[in-house]
mmCIF file of C-alpha atoms and ligand atoms in Angstrom:
data_model
loop_
_atom_site.group_PDB
_atom_site.id
_atom_site.type_symbol
_atom_site.label_atom_id
_atom_site.label_comp_id
_atom_site.label_asym_id
_atom_site.label_seq_id
_atom_site.Cartn_x
_atom_site.Cartn_y
_atom_site.Cartn_z
ATOM 1 C CA MET A 1 6.480 70.026 46.344
ATOM 2 C CA ALA A 2 9.879 70.554 47.988
ATOM 3 C CA GLN A 3 10.974 74.109 48.368
ATOM 4 C CA PRO A 4 13.962 75.193 46.435
ATOM 5 C CA LYS A 5 16.858 75.531 48.728
ATOM 6 C CA THR A 6 17.713 79.049 49.915
ATOM 7 C CA ARG A 7 21.054 80.337 48.342
ATOM 8 C CA TRP A 8 23.491 82.174 50.505
ATOM 9 C CA ASP A 9 26.475 84.221 49.200
ATOM 10 C CA ILE A 10 29.353 85.074 51.608
ATOM 11 C CA PHE A 11 32.025 87.611 50.586
ATOM 12 C CA CYS A 12 35.303 87.712 52.215
ATOM 13 C CA THR A 13 38.217 89.876 51.423
ATOM 14 C CA VAL A 14 41.340 89.011 53.221
ATOM 15 C CA VAL A 15 42.689 92.078 55.025
ATOM 16 C CA ASP A 16 45.483 90.369 56.589
ATOM 17 C CA ASN A 17 46.314 87.231 58.610
ATOM 18 C CA TYR A 18 43.655 84.507 58.816
ATOM 19 C CA GLY A 19 40.799 85.700 60.805
ATOM 20 C CA ASP A 20 38.758 87.025 57.783
ATOM 21 C CA ILE A 21 38.945 83.690 56.058
ATOM 22 C CA GLY A 22 38.845 81.545 59.314
ATOM 23 C CA VAL A 23 35.490 83.038 60.218
ATOM 24 C CA THR A 24 33.801 82.964 56.858
ATOM 25 C CA TRP A 25 35.068 79.524 55.988
ATOM 26 C CA ARG A 26 33.732 78.204 59.500
ATOM 27 C CA LEU A 27 30.437 79.950 58.701
ATOM 28 C CA ALA A 28 30.105 78.709 55.326
ATOM 29 C CA ARG A 29 30.614 75.115 56.131
ATOM 30 C CA GLN A 30 28.295 75.265 58.991
ATOM 31 C CA LEU A 31 25.411 76.853 57.091
ATOM 32 C CA ALA A 32 25.858 74.045 54.326
ATOM 33 C CA ALA A 33 26.361 71.171 56.735
ATOM 34 C CA GLU A 34 23.780 71.959 59.644
ATOM 35 C CA HIS A 35 21.305 74.115 57.775
ATOM 36 C CA ALA A 36 21.206 72.327 54.222
ATOM 37 C CA LEU A 37 21.662 75.683 52.473
ATOM 38 C CA VAL A 38 23.348 76.195 49.141
ATOM 39 C CA VAL A 39 26.385 78.346 49.973
ATOM 40 C CA ARG A 40 28.937 80.049 47.940
ATOM 41 C CA LEU A 41 31.995 81.585 49.320
ATOM 42 C CA TRP A 42 33.595 84.288 47.500
ATOM 43 C CA VAL A 43 37.337 84.911 48.543
ATOM 44 C CA ASP A 44 39.775 87.336 47.075
ATOM 45 C CA ASP A 45 42.917 85.475 48.531
ATOM 46 C CA LEU A 46 43.066 81.786 48.121
ATOM 47 C CA ARG A 47 46.626 81.474 49.331
ATOM 48 C CA ALA A 48 45.565 82.570 52.929
ATOM 49 C CA PHE A 49 42.622 80.342 52.554
ATOM 50 C CA GLU A 50 44.851 77.306 51.658
ATOM 51 C CA ARG A 51 46.738 77.656 55.104
ATOM 52 C CA ILE A 52 43.552 76.582 56.811
ATOM 53 C CA CYS A 53 42.226 74.295 54.190
ATOM 54 C CA PRO A 54 45.243 72.624 52.469
ATOM 55 C CA GLU A 55 42.827 70.553 49.858
ATOM 56 C CA LEU A 56 41.996 73.962 48.331
ATOM 57 C CA ASP A 57 43.224 74.228 44.705
ATOM 58 C CA ILE A 58 44.485 77.929 44.385
ATOM 59 C CA HIS A 59 44.390 77.811 40.741
ATOM 60 C CA LEU A 60 40.614 77.295 40.487
ATOM 61 C CA ASP A 61 38.046 79.814 40.106
ATOM 62 C CA ALA A 62 35.277 77.491 41.281
ATOM 63 C CA GLN A 63 35.502 74.347 43.474
ATOM 64 C CA TRP A 64 33.588 72.561 46.169
ATOM 65 C CA GLN A 65 35.149 72.177 49.534
ATOM 66 C CA GLN A 66 33.177 70.329 52.210
ATOM 67 C CA GLY A 67 29.736 71.311 50.789
ATOM 68 C CA VAL A 68 30.513 74.651 50.153
ATOM 69 C CA GLU A 69 31.010 76.206 46.518
ATOM 70 C CA VAL A 70 34.252 78.325 46.869
ATOM 71 C CA ARG A 71 34.659 80.893 44.300
ATOM 72 C CA HIS A 72 37.845 83.015 43.723
ATOM 73 C CA TRP A 73 36.749 86.760 43.721
ATOM 74 C CA PRO A 74 37.226 87.726 40.132
ATOM 75 C CA THR A 75 38.831 91.092 38.884
ATOM 76 C CA GLU A 76 36.062 90.952 36.063
ATOM 77 C CA TRP A 77 32.773 90.048 37.620
ATOM 78 C CA PRO A 78 30.805 87.373 35.822
ATOM 79 C CA GLU A 79 27.165 87.768 35.104
ATOM 80 C CA THR A 80 25.614 86.040 38.234
ATOM 81 C CA ASP A 81 22.260 85.981 39.895
ATOM 82 C CA ALA A 82 22.234 87.396 43.496
ATOM 83 C CA ALA A 83 21.495 84.816 46.238
ATOM 84 C CA ASP A 84 18.704 84.901 48.609
ATOM 85 C CA VAL A 85 20.804 85.968 51.467
ATOM 86 C CA VAL A 86 24.175 87.989 51.008
ATOM 87 C CA ILE A 87 26.512 88.467 53.829
ATOM 88 C CA ALA A 88 29.477 90.895 53.430
ATOM 89 C CA ALA A 89 31.931 89.980 56.008
ATOM 90 C CA PHE A 90 33.624 92.695 58.116
ATOM 91 C CA ALA A 91 32.275 95.470 55.869
ATOM 92 C CA CYS A 92 33.829 94.280 52.719
ATOM 93 C CA GLN A 93 32.807 96.085 49.563
ATOM 94 C CA LEU A 94 30.676 94.131 47.206
ATOM 95 C CA PRO A 95 31.468 94.342 43.466
ATOM 96 C CA SER A 96 29.133 96.892 41.811
ATOM 97 C CA ALA A 97 27.868 94.274 39.096
ATOM 98 C CA TYR A 98 26.677 92.098 42.166
ATOM 99 C CA MET A 99 25.027 94.942 43.961
ATOM 100 C CA ASP A 100 22.988 95.671 40.637
ATOM 101 C CA ALA A 101 22.206 92.059 40.438
ATOM 102 C CA MET A 102 20.788 92.197 44.130
ATOM 103 C CA ALA A 103 18.757 95.195 43.022
ATOM 104 C CA GLU A 104 17.402 93.503 40.001
ATOM 105 C CA ARG A 105 16.026 90.689 41.940
ATOM 106 C CA GLU A 106 12.171 90.490 42.076
ATOM 107 C CA LYS A 107 12.357 90.018 45.943
ATOM 108 C CA PRO A 108 15.406 91.872 47.208
ATOM 109 C CA PRO A 109 17.889 89.660 49.215
ATOM 110 C CA LEU A 110 18.680 89.816 52.767
ATOM 111 C CA TRP A 111 21.850 91.801 52.792
ATOM 112 C CA MET A 112 23.956 91.824 55.995
ATOM 113 C CA ASN A 113 27.145 92.987 57.203
ATOM 114 C CA LEU A 114 28.762 90.414 59.364
ATOM 115 C CA ASP A 115 30.646 92.641 61.850
ATOM 116 C CA TYR A 116 33.682 92.072 64.089
ATOM 117 C CA LEU A 117 33.302 90.437 67.384
ATOM 118 C CA SER A 118 33.220 92.772 70.479
ATOM 119 C CA ALA A 119 31.934 92.471 73.947
ATOM 120 C CA GLU A 120 31.209 96.154 74.190
ATOM 121 C CA ASP A 121 27.752 97.063 75.318
ATOM 122 C CA TRP A 122 26.851 99.166 72.394
ATOM 123 C CA VAL A 123 26.896 96.053 70.141
ATOM 124 C CA VAL A 124 23.537 94.772 71.735
ATOM 125 C CA GLY A 125 21.889 98.070 70.605
ATOM 126 C CA CYS A 126 23.219 98.069 66.977
ATOM 127 C CA HIS A 127 22.792 94.385 66.167
ATOM 128 C CA GLY A 128 20.172 94.047 63.483
ATOM 129 C CA LEU A 129 19.930 97.803 62.813
ATOM 130 C CA PRO A 130 19.781 99.044 59.146
ATOM 131 C CA SER A 131 22.853 100.132 57.640
ATOM 132 C CA VAL A 132 23.155 101.748 53.985
ATOM 133 C CA LYS A 133 20.844 100.964 51.287
ATOM 134 C CA TYR A 134 21.670 100.475 47.552
ATOM 135 C CA LYS A 135 18.636 101.267 45.355
ATOM 136 C CA SER A 136 15.785 99.050 46.833
ATOM 137 C CA VAL A 137 18.149 96.950 48.966
ATOM 138 C CA GLN A 138 18.739 97.485 52.426
ATOM 139 C CA LYS A 139 21.848 96.454 54.366
ATOM 140 C CA ILE A 140 21.617 95.208 58.021
ATOM 141 C CA PHE A 141 24.117 95.071 60.642
ATOM 142 C CA PHE A 142 24.766 91.651 62.182
ATOM 143 C CA PHE A 143 26.866 91.538 65.298
ATOM 144 C CA PRO A 144 28.457 88.586 66.774
ATOM 145 C CA GLY A 145 28.734 88.791 70.626
ATOM 146 C CA PHE A 146 28.802 87.268 73.913
ATOM 147 C CA GLN A 147 25.504 88.899 75.419
ATOM 148 C CA ALA A 148 21.805 88.227 74.839
ATOM 149 C CA GLY A 149 20.538 90.362 72.116
ATOM 150 C CA THR A 150 23.694 89.891 69.915
ATOM 151 C CA GLY A 151 24.200 87.296 67.160
ATOM 152 C CA GLY A 152 26.180 84.994 69.317
ATOM 153 C CA LEU A 153 29.412 83.043 68.394
ATOM 154 C CA LEU A 154 30.294 80.507 65.796
ATOM 155 C CA ARG A 155 29.749 77.070 67.406
ATOM 156 C CA GLU A 156 29.147 74.001 65.534
ATOM 157 C CA SER A 157 26.562 71.438 66.628
ATOM 158 C CA GLY A 158 28.039 68.890 69.083
ATOM 159 C CA LEU A 159 31.369 70.587 69.430
ATOM 160 C CA LEU A 160 31.393 70.755 73.170
ATOM 161 C CA ASP A 161 30.538 67.201 73.482
ATOM 162 C CA ARG A 162 33.475 66.289 71.147
ATOM 163 C CA ARG A 163 35.597 68.546 73.111
ATOM 164 C CA ARG A 164 34.657 66.902 76.324
ATOM 165 C CA ARG A 165 34.981 63.320 74.916
ATOM 166 C CA PHE A 166 38.477 64.229 73.596
ATOM 167 C CA GLN A 167 39.640 65.820 76.927
ATOM 168 C CA GLN A 168 38.358 62.803 78.850
ATOM 169 C CA ASP A 169 40.350 60.432 76.461
ATOM 170 C CA PRO A 170 44.226 60.690 77.219
ATOM 171 C CA GLU A 171 44.914 58.100 74.544
ATOM 172 C CA SER A 172 43.267 60.170 71.763
ATOM 173 C CA GLN A 173 45.136 63.269 73.039
ATOM 174 C CA ARG A 174 48.465 61.145 72.976
ATOM 175 C CA GLN A 175 47.911 59.945 69.559
ATOM 176 C CA PHE A 176 46.860 63.473 68.165
ATOM 177 C CA LEU A 177 49.957 65.046 69.681
ATOM 178 C CA GLN A 178 52.201 62.370 68.605
ATOM 179 C CA ALA A 179 50.942 62.862 64.899
ATOM 180 C CA LEU A 180 52.270 66.310 65.178
ATOM 181 C CA GLY A 181 55.636 65.042 66.702
ATOM 182 C CA VAL A 182 54.632 66.267 70.134
ATOM 183 C CA VAL A 183 55.653 63.817 72.934
ATOM 184 C CA PRO A 184 55.683 65.972 76.324
ATOM 185 C CA ALA A 185 57.494 64.757 79.274
ATOM 186 C CA PRO A 186 55.359 63.381 82.125
ATOM 187 C CA GLY A 187 53.967 66.013 84.228
ATOM 188 C CA ALA A 188 54.646 68.781 81.990
ATOM 189 C CA GLN A 189 52.109 71.649 81.411
ATOM 190 C CA LEU A 190 51.237 72.093 77.780
ATOM 191 C CA ILE A 191 50.976 75.648 76.494
ATOM 192 C CA SER A 192 49.958 76.551 73.021
ATOM 193 C CA LEU A 193 51.308 79.995 71.685
ATOM 194 C CA PHE A 194 49.566 81.744 68.757
ATOM 195 C CA ALA A 195 50.211 85.632 68.887
ATOM 196 C CA TYR A 196 51.387 88.582 67.016
ATOM 197 C CA GLU A 197 54.925 89.824 67.519
ATOM 198 C CA ASN A 198 55.204 90.604 71.322
ATOM 199 C CA ALA A 199 58.119 92.304 73.135
ATOM 200 C CA GLY A 200 56.420 90.992 76.431
ATOM 201 C CA LEU A 201 57.247 87.408 75.582
ATOM 202 C CA ALA A 202 60.751 87.104 76.741
ATOM 203 C CA SER A 203 59.887 87.651 80.356
ATOM 204 C CA TRP A 204 57.242 85.036 80.253
ATOM 205 C CA LEU A 205 59.702 82.527 78.763
ATOM 206 C CA ASP A 206 62.223 83.483 81.505
ATOM 207 C CA VAL A 207 59.684 82.403 84.067
ATOM 208 C CA LEU A 208 58.668 79.329 82.480
ATOM 209 C CA ALA A 209 62.110 78.249 82.030
ATOM 210 C CA ALA A 210 62.941 78.910 85.797
ATOM 211 C CA ASP A 211 59.763 77.170 87.065
ATOM 212 C CA SER A 212 59.803 73.942 88.963
ATOM 213 C CA THR A 213 56.997 72.543 86.762
ATOM 214 C CA PRO A 214 58.130 71.650 83.288
ATOM 215 C CA THR A 215 56.451 73.374 80.314
ATOM 216 C CA HIS A 216 56.088 72.117 76.860
ATOM 217 C CA LEU A 217 55.433 75.310 74.601
ATOM 218 C CA LEU A 218 53.812 74.543 71.273
ATOM 219 C CA VAL A 219 54.233 77.251 68.786
ATOM 220 C CA PRO A 220 52.438 77.240 65.543
ATOM 221 C CA GLU A 221 54.319 78.705 62.706
ATOM 222 C CA GLY A 222 53.593 82.458 62.485
ATOM 223 C CA ARG A 223 54.431 85.908 63.508
ATOM 224 C CA ILE A 224 55.607 85.348 67.218
ATOM 225 C CA LEU A 225 58.488 82.982 65.987
ATOM 226 C CA GLY A 226 60.949 85.933 65.754
ATOM 227 C CA ASP A 227 60.564 86.719 69.463
ATOM 228 C CA VAL A 228 60.749 83.056 70.292
ATOM 229 C CA ALA A 229 63.976 82.711 68.400
ATOM 230 C CA ARG A 230 65.429 85.788 69.908
ATOM 231 C CA TRP A 231 64.901 84.512 73.347
ATOM 232 C CA LEU A 232 66.256 81.193 72.419
ATOM 233 C CA GLY A 233 69.409 82.838 71.115
ATOM 234 C CA VAL A 234 68.955 80.964 67.573
ATOM 235 C CA GLU A 235 68.961 82.739 64.319
ATOM 236 C CA SER A 236 65.554 81.430 63.057
ATOM 237 C CA LEU A 237 62.984 78.738 64.004
ATOM 238 C CA ALA A 238 61.168 76.514 61.560
ATOM 239 C CA VAL A 239 58.357 73.744 61.776
ATOM 240 C CA GLY A 240 59.794 70.802 63.806
ATOM 241 C CA ASP A 241 62.571 72.684 65.777
ATOM 242 C CA PHE A 242 62.860 71.606 69.167
ATOM 243 C CA ASN A 243 64.614 73.561 71.957
ATOM 244 C CA VAL A 244 65.018 72.956 75.640
ATOM 245 C CA ARG A 245 65.848 75.747 78.094
ATOM 246 C CA GLN A 246 65.848 74.519 81.785
ATOM 247 C CA ALA A 247 62.293 73.513 82.465
ATOM 248 C CA LEU A 248 60.990 74.954 79.090
ATOM 249 C CA THR A 249 60.830 72.998 75.864
ATOM 250 C CA VAL A 250 59.717 75.022 72.955
ATOM 251 C CA GLN A 251 58.593 73.114 69.763
ATOM 252 C CA VAL A 252 57.504 74.762 66.553
ATOM 253 C CA LEU A 253 54.321 73.212 64.914
ATOM 254 C CA PRO A 254 53.035 73.448 61.424
ATOM 255 C CA PHE A 255 49.940 75.427 60.726
ATOM 256 C CA VAL A 256 47.267 72.895 60.896
ATOM 257 C CA ARG A 257 43.617 72.809 59.612
ATOM 258 C CA GLN A 258 41.009 74.422 61.658
ATOM 259 C CA ASP A 259 39.658 71.237 63.230
ATOM 260 C CA GLN A 260 43.202 70.202 64.303
ATOM 261 C CA TYR A 261 43.809 73.462 65.728
ATOM 262 C CA ASP A 262 40.836 72.856 67.908
ATOM 263 C CA GLN A 263 42.117 69.561 69.026
ATOM 264 C CA LEU A 264 45.503 71.359 69.860
ATOM 265 C CA LEU A 265 43.483 73.861 72.050
ATOM 266 C CA TRP A 266 41.626 70.915 73.818
ATOM 267 C CA CYS A 267 44.866 69.175 74.683
ATOM 268 C CA CYS A 268 46.647 72.213 76.165
ATOM 269 C CA ASP A 269 46.387 73.488 79.796
ATOM 270 C CA PHE A 270 46.741 77.053 78.771
ATOM 271 C CA ASN A 271 46.181 78.652 75.389
ATOM 272 C CA ALA A 272 47.506 82.081 74.042
ATOM 273 C CA VAL A 273 45.442 83.081 71.162
ATOM 274 C CA ARG A 274 44.907 86.264 69.086
ATOM 275 C CA GLY A 275 42.585 88.136 66.704
ATOM 276 C CA GLU A 276 38.806 86.727 66.586
ATOM 277 C CA ASP A 277 38.328 83.142 65.586
ATOM 278 C CA SER A 278 41.247 81.404 67.746
ATOM 279 C CA PHE A 279 39.988 83.711 70.710
ATOM 280 C CA VAL A 280 36.557 82.097 70.367
ATOM 281 C CA ARG A 281 38.018 78.560 69.829
ATOM 282 C CA ALA A 282 39.928 78.972 72.966
ATOM 283 C CA GLN A 283 36.870 79.703 74.800
ATOM 284 C CA TRP A 284 35.220 76.561 73.553
ATOM 285 C CA ALA A 285 38.297 74.637 74.837
ATOM 286 C CA GLY A 286 37.190 75.478 78.402
ATOM 287 C CA ARG A 287 40.731 75.967 79.449
ATOM 288 C CA PRO A 288 42.523 79.112 80.906
ATOM 289 C CA MET A 289 43.595 81.564 78.226
ATOM 290 C CA LEU A 290 45.418 84.560 77.114
ATOM 291 C CA TRP A 291 44.305 87.027 74.416
ATOM 292 C CA HIS A 292 46.473 88.885 72.102
ATOM 293 C CA ILE A 293 43.963 91.355 70.733
ATOM 294 C CA TYR A 294 44.374 92.633 67.288
ATOM 295 C CA GLN A 295 45.635 96.338 67.342
ATOM 296 C CA GLN A 296 43.424 99.003 65.949
ATOM 297 C CA ASP A 297 43.947 102.805 65.489
ATOM 298 C CA GLU A 298 43.816 104.987 68.408
ATOM 299 C CA ASP A 299 43.861 102.009 70.765
ATOM 300 C CA ILE A 300 40.160 101.489 70.545
ATOM 301 C CA HIS A 301 41.147 97.655 70.851
ATOM 302 C CA LEU A 302 41.944 98.457 74.489
ATOM 303 C CA ASP A 303 38.264 99.274 75.112
ATOM 304 C CA LYS A 304 37.134 96.039 73.589
ATOM 305 C CA LEU A 305 39.712 94.133 75.593
ATOM 306 C CA ASP A 306 38.354 95.836 78.895
ATOM 307 C CA ALA A 307 34.838 95.057 77.812
ATOM 308 C CA PHE A 308 35.547 91.431 77.405
ATOM 309 C CA LEU A 309 37.607 91.016 80.540
ATOM 310 C CA ALA A 310 34.710 92.545 82.463
ATOM 311 C CA LEU A 311 32.159 89.916 81.227
ATOM 312 C CA TYR A 312 34.697 87.019 81.320
ATOM 313 C CA GLY A 313 35.987 87.718 84.826
ATOM 314 C CA LYS A 314 32.727 88.235 86.475
ATOM 315 C CA GLY A 315 32.521 84.969 88.140
ATOM 316 C CA LEU A 316 35.981 85.354 89.765
ATOM 317 C CA SER A 317 37.133 86.543 93.023
ATOM 318 C CA THR A 318 38.396 90.153 93.066
ATOM 319 C CA GLU A 319 41.990 88.949 93.270
ATOM 320 C CA ALA A 320 41.851 86.217 90.649
ATOM 321 C CA ALA A 321 40.138 88.874 88.120
ATOM 322 C CA GLU A 322 42.953 91.554 88.951
ATOM 323 C CA ALA A 323 45.538 88.761 88.250
ATOM 324 C CA MET A 324 44.009 87.745 84.984
ATOM 325 C CA ASN A 325 43.270 91.313 83.914
ATOM 326 C CA GLY A 326 46.874 92.325 84.699
ATOM 327 C CA LEU A 327 48.216 89.608 82.528
ATOM 328 C CA TRP A 328 46.004 90.105 79.553
ATOM 329 C CA ARG A 329 46.294 93.991 79.565
ATOM 330 C CA ALA A 330 50.207 93.563 79.827
ATOM 331 C CA TRP A 331 50.323 90.905 77.071
ATOM 332 C CA SER A 332 48.227 93.083 74.592
ATOM 333 C CA ALA A 333 50.419 96.087 75.370
ATOM 334 C CA GLY A 334 53.635 94.047 74.646
ATOM 335 C CA GLN A 335 54.813 94.689 78.170
ATOM 336 C CA PRO A 336 56.655 91.971 80.294
ATOM 337 C CA ILE A 337 54.271 89.387 81.722
ATOM 338 C CA GLY A 338 56.712 87.122 83.811
ATOM 339 C CA GLN A 339 55.336 88.654 87.182
ATOM 340 C CA HIS A 340 51.676 88.734 85.985
ATOM 341 C CA TRP A 341 52.027 85.071 85.030
ATOM 342 C CA LEU A 342 53.206 84.075 88.477
ATOM 343 C CA GLU A 343 50.429 86.124 90.069
ATOM 344 C CA ALA A 344 47.809 84.480 87.858
ATOM 345 C CA ARG A 345 49.284 81.026 88.702
ATOM 346 C CA LYS A 346 48.164 81.612 92.307
ATOM 347 C CA TYR A 347 44.542 81.344 91.247
ATOM 348 C CA TRP A 348 44.781 78.575 88.969
ATOM 349 C CA PRO A 349 41.877 76.237 89.914
ATOM 350 C CA GLU A 350 39.623 79.351 89.873
ATOM 351 C CA LEU A 351 40.722 80.434 86.496
ATOM 352 C CA GLN A 352 40.150 76.814 85.139
ATOM 353 C CA GLU A 353 36.726 76.603 86.739
ATOM 354 C CA ASN A 354 35.946 80.058 85.092
ATOM 355 C CA ALA A 355 37.017 79.028 81.821
ATOM 356 C CA GLU A 356 34.676 76.101 81.884
ATOM 357 C CA ALA A 357 31.736 78.019 83.413
ATOM 358 C CA TRP A 358 32.156 80.812 80.858
ATOM 359 C CA CYS A 359 32.275 78.197 78.082
ATOM 360 C CA LEU A 360 28.963 76.620 79.352
ATOM 361 C CA GLU A 361 27.335 79.851 79.772
ATOM 362 C CA GLN A 362 28.164 81.050 76.409
ATOM 363 C CA ALA A 363 26.840 77.734 74.678
ATOM 364 C CA LEU A 364 23.363 78.684 76.146
ATOM 365 C CA GLN A 365 23.100 81.224 73.426
ATOM 366 C CA ALA A 366 22.059 80.288 69.967
ATOM 367 C CA ASP A 367 25.114 79.961 67.792
ATOM 368 C CA LEU A 368 26.073 82.556 65.213
ATOM 369 C CA ALA A 369 24.999 80.399 62.022
ATOM 370 C CA THR A 370 21.631 79.437 63.599
ATOM 371 C CA ALA A 371 20.927 83.055 64.695
ATOM 372 C CA LEU A 372 21.492 84.074 60.929
ATOM 373 C CA VAL A 373 19.298 81.528 59.792
ATOM 374 C CA GLN A 374 16.507 82.569 62.482
ATOM 375 C CA PHE A 375 17.131 86.130 61.358
ATOM 376 C CA TYR A 376 16.355 85.284 57.863
ATOM 377 C CA ARG A 377 13.435 83.466 58.622
ATOM 378 C CA ASN A 378 11.981 86.277 60.678
ATOM 379 C CA TRP A 379 12.851 88.810 57.932
ATOM 380 C CA ILE A 380 10.724 86.758 55.248
HETATM 381 O O1 TRH B 1 45.114 85.433 62.084
HETATM 382 P P1 TRH B 1 44.318 86.380 62.920
HETATM 383 O O2 TRH B 1 45.188 87.440 63.663
HETATM 384 O O3 TRH B 1 43.219 87.207 62.239
HETATM 385 C C1 TRH B 1 42.493 88.268 62.322
HETATM 386 C C2 TRH B 1 42.897 89.162 61.135
HETATM 387 O O4 TRH B 1 44.149 89.957 61.459
HETATM 388 C C3 TRH B 1 41.835 90.093 60.764
HETATM 389 O O5 TRH B 1 41.931 90.953 59.649
HETATM 390 C C4 TRH B 1 41.256 90.746 62.150
HETATM 391 O O6 TRH B 1 40.234 91.546 61.847
HETATM 392 C C5 TRH B 1 40.983 89.689 63.129
HETATM 393 O O7 TRH B 1 42.119 88.838 63.361
HETATM 394 C C6 TRH B 1 40.647 90.384 64.356
HETATM 395 O O8 TRH B 1 43.692 85.622 64.180
HETATM 396 P P2 TRH B 1 42.376 84.619 64.101
HETATM 397 O O9 TRH B 1 41.029 85.399 64.026
HETATM 398 O O10 TRH B 1 42.488 83.838 65.282
HETATM 399 O O11 TRH B 1 42.445 83.717 62.860
HETATM 400 C C7 TRH B 1 43.286 82.613 62.804
HETATM 401 C C8 TRH B 1 42.794 81.515 62.034
HETATM 402 O O12 TRH B 1 43.644 80.519 61.741
HETATM 403 C C9 TRH B 1 41.471 80.845 62.786
HETATM 404 O O13 TRH B 1 40.403 80.473 62.001
HETATM 405 C C10 TRH B 1 42.231 79.570 63.496
HETATM 406 C C11 TRH B 1 43.179 79.288 62.377
HETATM 407 N N1 TRH B 1 44.403 78.362 62.551
HETATM 408 C C12 TRH B 1 44.286 77.256 62.094
HETATM 409 O O14 TRH B 1 43.499 76.807 61.102
HETATM 410 N N2 TRH B 1 45.521 76.573 62.118
HETATM 411 C C13 TRH B 1 46.597 76.872 62.860
HETATM 412 O O15 TRH B 1 47.540 76.231 63.174
HETATM 413 C C14 TRH B 1 46.484 78.151 63.661
HETATM 414 C C15 TRH B 1 47.441 78.674 64.573
HETATM 415 C C16 TRH B 1 45.338 78.963 63.301
#
């Protein structure tokens, strides 16, 4: 007799921006598509969700999207059974009625907190440890990460093959970019820019504009646009706007769905990314990158930044690593990066090789969805 499918509930509260929903939506889809699980995703902010999944109907309390049952997190919690596996993303607080439903199950569910991504060493020691308990139900810490002994990174099956095929196919790239209205000049380097507000941007754009190599800068609609507009000397910027300053062309792109954003990263020679999910996607693109880390109280994000740099740069020469570290640290501190950019450009082939090598090394780890499923198997 066929076994009933395991039911998974994922809970997401959108704190700000798109990372919370970006990560949980990606995970939910992968669990449903690749592990044949019954997945419900509870989200409190469907408007943020709609930005990365335009098919979503924000007026519906329940709907199916790409094999996942999407539920709007209600104010009044309906009577519902708790699932076999419950994932609270980023320490979000579950509704008390749902916690009671978990405790009432004959066999308690596996309850996990999916934590934020960090390259810090302590993550290995904390991954899989028990957290709080509610009645008979024990919560467990599940940490994504870059090192063996962590939960790994989200990576869909066949992702790197798709990426490689696309990067080896100039015609597919041309068509993809053209559909977004992007037609780079021959020989121009393509850079994507997804970042928080950053006072250090102007110095980078100064250097790109004065460069002998033309640059086509693609800026998805978002928080950095104000800084770009100020540098251009225009009042505001909107999707489709196109401005040229010497060797630099700046184009504003619409916010696209997640898989298209991947393709954008794959097309670019260099990607500036932020937060958590786009940061991981840029690593899978195998191209040099720049991370605008999400700021946290008491500057604890700076430790996270350095922990990542120490791992990511370990295959680089001392000089190249110093150049890259200088660039990344200045960018996340909002300091001018023009000179750091010029310094990093001296080591370009090395940075390119390192980006691909890092991507391949990370792909040797089990992906996060598979690691979660394996964790559940071991647990039962
Ligand atoms: O949006 P972010 O800054 O998100 C987060 C949140 O701030 C969160 O609270 C914080 O904890 C976390 O950062 C560290 O950056 P992130 O994580 O890269 O999420 C952006 C998502 O948007 C990601 O899934 C990629 C997606 N995206 C698109 O789908 N299309 C686009 O055009 C772009 C630019 C991004």
